[in-house]
């Protein structure tokens, strides 16, 4: 499970359970922020937890949203390749895995399997998780 | 001049003229892409102080000038996200089509971003001081 790769997966486990997690195979890309702190992806459009938390149900939320933060111990590379001219934000797929060297990589592709962005980092954390 | 192709740049031009400030030693934080609108937000801090200095601006350690730009219709000619973002060298030029061309290099002179924007506007501009943080 990709959430096993998070620095702290307790919040997402508390919401989705031990054997379920957000499915990032068809998401909406909301925002990408890049800076000295690393790279933050803001996503939405993935599956809600089942059962739905009561407060989420009361608010009529229809899909999940989160922010993933990729960062390094030092000033090493985080970027592999990008084609940011793919002006597509819906139906994007994010595949996160651990590399043999222990780094965490993420490849973001569109529905035609074109690479939008590929990155790797020492750490990945989930800054926020919720419904929207 | 690039500032002539930037909306809401009157205050910036009144301080620096149409050539704009020297952004060769800038702190870039962050480079933010809105995936829905294809707009990019650039927030820059730099220390090219205008002459004359506005009366309420004080040149002292931790003081800076900030400029936030919103770029629309962005085309990425070159992207290399690996950068020491607190030592960015930024050059902005104008496009004959009315937009602007931005080149961002890192502290060793390597190209990080080369982008064209068909529209640009100043979101915020002014004086700041990190001692207020």
Short mmCIF file of C-alpha atoms in Angstrom, two decimals, chain A residues 19-92:
data_model
loop_
_atom_site.label_atom_id
_atom_site.label_comp_id
_atom_site.label_asym_id
_atom_site.label_seq_id
_atom_site.Cartn_x
_atom_site.Cartn_y
_atom_site.Cartn_z
CA UNK A 19 -6.78 -2.20 4.81
CA UNK A 20 -8.04 0.68 2.70
CA UNK A 21 -6.49 3.87 1.41
CA UNK A 22 -7.12 6.70 -1.07
CA UNK A 23 -7.04 5.40 -4.63
CA UNK A 24 -4.92 7.85 -6.62
CA UNK A 25 -5.51 6.23 -10.03
CA UNK A 26 -8.05 8.86 -11.14
CA UNK A 27 -7.67 12.19 -9.36
CA UNK A 28 -7.90 15.91 -10.03
CA UNK A 29 -4.69 17.88 -9.71
CA UNK A 30 -5.47 21.12 -7.90
CA UNK A 31 -2.18 22.82 -7.23
CA UNK A 32 1.57 22.22 -7.30
CA UNK A 33 3.83 24.32 -5.08
CA UNK A 34 7.59 24.13 -5.46
CA UNK A 35 10.12 25.80 -3.24
CA UNK A 36 13.01 25.40 -0.84
CA UNK A 37 10.82 23.13 1.27
CA UNK A 38 10.29 20.60 -1.54
CA UNK A 39 7.18 19.99 -3.60
CA UNK A 40 3.55 19.87 -2.50
CA UNK A 41 0.79 18.27 -4.60
CA UNK A 42 -2.80 19.17 -3.78
CA UNK A 43 -5.24 16.55 -5.07
CA UNK A 44 -8.93 15.83 -5.03
CA UNK A 45 -11.44 13.49 -6.60
CA UNK A 46 -10.48 10.20 -4.97
CA UNK A 47 -12.56 7.69 -3.04
CA UNK A 48 -14.06 8.62 0.31
CA UNK A 49 -13.54 6.29 3.27
CA UNK A 50 -16.13 3.62 3.96
CA UNK A 51 -17.81 4.02 6.37
CA UNK A 52 -17.91 7.77 5.92
CA UNK A 53 -17.04 9.74 9.07
CA UNK A 54 -20.23 11.23 10.49
CA UNK A 55 -19.10 14.84 10.15
CA UNK A 56 -18.17 14.25 6.51
CA UNK A 57 -21.57 12.70 5.79
CA UNK A 58 -23.34 15.64 7.41
CA UNK A 59 -21.45 18.06 5.17
CA UNK A 60 -22.43 16.23 1.98
CA UNK A 61 -18.85 15.69 0.86
CA UNK A 62 -18.53 13.76 -2.39
CA UNK A 63 -14.82 13.04 -2.78
CA UNK A 64 -11.54 12.99 -0.97
CA UNK A 65 -8.83 15.64 -1.07
CA UNK A 66 -5.32 15.74 0.31
CA UNK A 67 -1.92 17.39 0.08
CA UNK A 68 1.22 15.31 -0.37
CA UNK A 69 4.59 16.81 0.52
CA UNK A 70 7.79 15.43 -1.04
CA UNK A 71 11.02 16.61 0.55
CA UNK A 72 14.66 15.76 1.09
CA UNK A 73 17.13 15.71 3.95
CA UNK A 74 19.43 18.12 2.14
CA UNK A 75 19.53 20.09 -1.07
CA UNK A 76 19.57 17.05 -3.34
CA UNK A 77 17.50 16.63 -6.47
CA UNK A 78 13.78 16.06 -6.24
CA UNK A 79 12.92 16.34 -9.91
CA UNK A 80 13.30 13.71 -12.64
CA UNK A 81 11.22 14.92 -15.59
CA UNK A 82 8.16 16.98 -16.40
CA UNK A 83 5.89 18.00 -19.20
CA UNK A 84 3.91 20.74 -17.56
CA UNK A 85 2.50 21.78 -20.93
CA UNK A 86 -0.02 18.98 -20.57
CA UNK A 87 -2.82 21.28 -19.51
CA UNK A 88 -4.86 18.48 -18.08
CA UNK A 89 -5.89 18.29 -14.46
CA UNK A 90 -8.71 15.73 -14.44
CA UNK A 91 -8.33 11.95 -14.67
CA UNK A 92 -4.70 12.04 -13.59
#
